[in-house]
Amino acid sequence: MRRVILILVIVLVLAGLGVGVALVLRQNTGQKQLARAQVAVSAQRYDEAIEKAAAYILQSPDDWRGYYVQAQAYSGLGRYDDARASIEKATKLAPEEPKVWLALSET
């Protein structure tokens, strides 16, 4: 009987650790996606940046940074109407952020 209890305790502890690790990894996914989008913009891989920024926006629609990176990628492709639409969303979410307004003036 003690062995069964010990095994159950060990299984529960391991399951708890697994859930904890999964939660930590999931929380970092959005930030990683945004960072990858920024790297793609820097490398002039604009289509990839748009995809990654869109994925980030789905996870964090209230974060202006996703729209900002997406606008940079659209600008890199010469899609200025799309860039302007994205940057306008960013200005609504972060009216105090100067680089958003600067980007808006450039589109």
Coordinates of C-alpha atoms in Angstrom, one line a residue:
M1 CA 0.0 0.0 0.0
R2 CA 2.8 2.4 0.8
R3 CA 4.4 1.7 -2.6
V4 CA 1.2 2.6 -4.3
I5 CA 0.9 5.9 -2.4
L6 CA 4.6 6.7 -3.1
I7 CA 4.1 6.0 -6.8
L8 CA 1.0 8.2 -6.9
V9 CA 2.8 11.0 -5.2
I10 CA 5.7 10.8 -7.6
V11 CA 3.4 10.7 -10.6
L12 CA 1.5 13.7 -9.3
V13 CA 4.7 15.7 -8.7
L14 CA 6.0 14.9 -12.2
A15 CA 2.6 15.8 -13.8
G16 CA 2.7 19.1 -11.9
L17 CA 6.2 19.8 -13.2
G18 CA 5.1 19.0 -16.7
V19 CA 2.2 21.4 -16.5
G20 CA 4.4 24.1 -15.1
V21 CA 6.9 23.7 -17.8
A22 CA 4.2 23.8 -20.5
L23 CA 2.7 27.0 -19.0
V24 CA 6.1 28.7 -19.0
L25 CA 6.8 27.7 -22.6
R26 CA 3.4 28.8 -23.7
Q27 CA 3.8 32.2 -22.1
N28 CA 7.1 32.8 -23.9
T29 CA 5.7 31.8 -27.3
G30 CA 4.2 35.2 -28.1
Q31 CA 7.4 37.1 -27.3
K32 CA 9.4 34.7 -29.3
Q33 CA 7.0 35.1 -32.2
L34 CA 7.4 38.9 -32.1
A35 CA 11.2 38.6 -31.8
R36 CA 11.2 36.3 -34.9
A37 CA 9.1 38.8 -36.8
Q38 CA 11.5 41.6 -35.9
V39 CA 14.5 39.5 -37.0
A40 CA 12.7 38.7 -40.3
V41 CA 12.2 42.5 -40.9
S42 CA 15.8 43.1 -40.2
A43 CA 16.8 40.4 -42.7
Q44 CA 14.4 41.8 -45.3
R45 CA 12.3 38.6 -45.2
Y46 CA 9.1 40.6 -45.2
D47 CA 6.6 37.9 -46.1
E48 CA 7.9 35.8 -43.2
A49 CA 7.7 38.9 -40.9
I50 CA 4.1 39.5 -41.9
E51 CA 3.1 35.9 -41.0
K52 CA 4.9 36.0 -37.7
A53 CA 3.5 39.4 -36.8
A54 CA 0.0 38.2 -37.7
A55 CA 0.5 35.2 -35.4
Y56 CA 1.6 37.5 -32.6
I57 CA -1.4 39.8 -33.1
L58 CA -3.7 36.8 -32.8
Q59 CA -2.2 36.0 -29.5
S60 CA -1.9 39.6 -28.2
P61 CA -4.3 41.8 -30.1
D62 CA -4.0 44.6 -27.6
D63 CA -0.2 45.0 -28.0
W64 CA 0.9 47.7 -30.4
R65 CA 4.2 46.1 -31.1
G66 CA 2.7 43.4 -33.4
Y67 CA 1.0 46.0 -35.6
Y68 CA 4.2 48.1 -35.6
V69 CA 6.4 45.2 -36.9
Q70 CA 3.7 44.2 -39.3
A71 CA 3.6 47.7 -40.7
Q72 CA 7.4 47.7 -41.1
A73 CA 7.1 44.5 -43.1
Y74 CA 4.4 45.9 -45.3
S75 CA 6.4 49.0 -45.9
G76 CA 9.4 46.8 -46.9
L77 CA 7.2 45.2 -49.6
G78 CA 5.9 48.6 -50.8
R79 CA 2.4 47.8 -49.5
Y80 CA 1.9 51.2 -48.0
D81 CA -1.9 51.1 -47.6
D82 CA -1.6 47.9 -45.6
A83 CA 1.3 49.4 -43.6
R84 CA -0.7 52.5 -42.9
A85 CA -3.7 50.4 -41.7
S86 CA -1.4 48.4 -39.3
I87 CA 0.3 51.5 -38.0
E88 CA -3.0 53.2 -37.4
K89 CA -4.0 50.3 -35.2
A90 CA -0.7 50.7 -33.3
T91 CA -1.3 54.4 -32.7
K92 CA -4.7 53.7 -31.2
L93 CA -3.2 51.1 -28.8
A94 CA -0.1 53.2 -27.9
P95 CA -0.8 56.9 -28.5
E96 CA 2.2 57.8 -26.2
E97 CA 4.7 55.8 -28.3
P98 CA 6.8 58.2 -30.4
K99 CA 8.1 55.6 -32.9
V100 CA 4.6 54.7 -33.8
W101 CA 3.8 58.2 -34.8
L102 CA 7.0 58.5 -36.7
A103 CA 6.2 55.4 -38.6
L104 CA 2.7 56.8 -39.4
S105 CA 4.3 59.9 -40.8
E106 CA 6.5 57.8 -43.1
T107 CA 3.6 55.8 -44.6

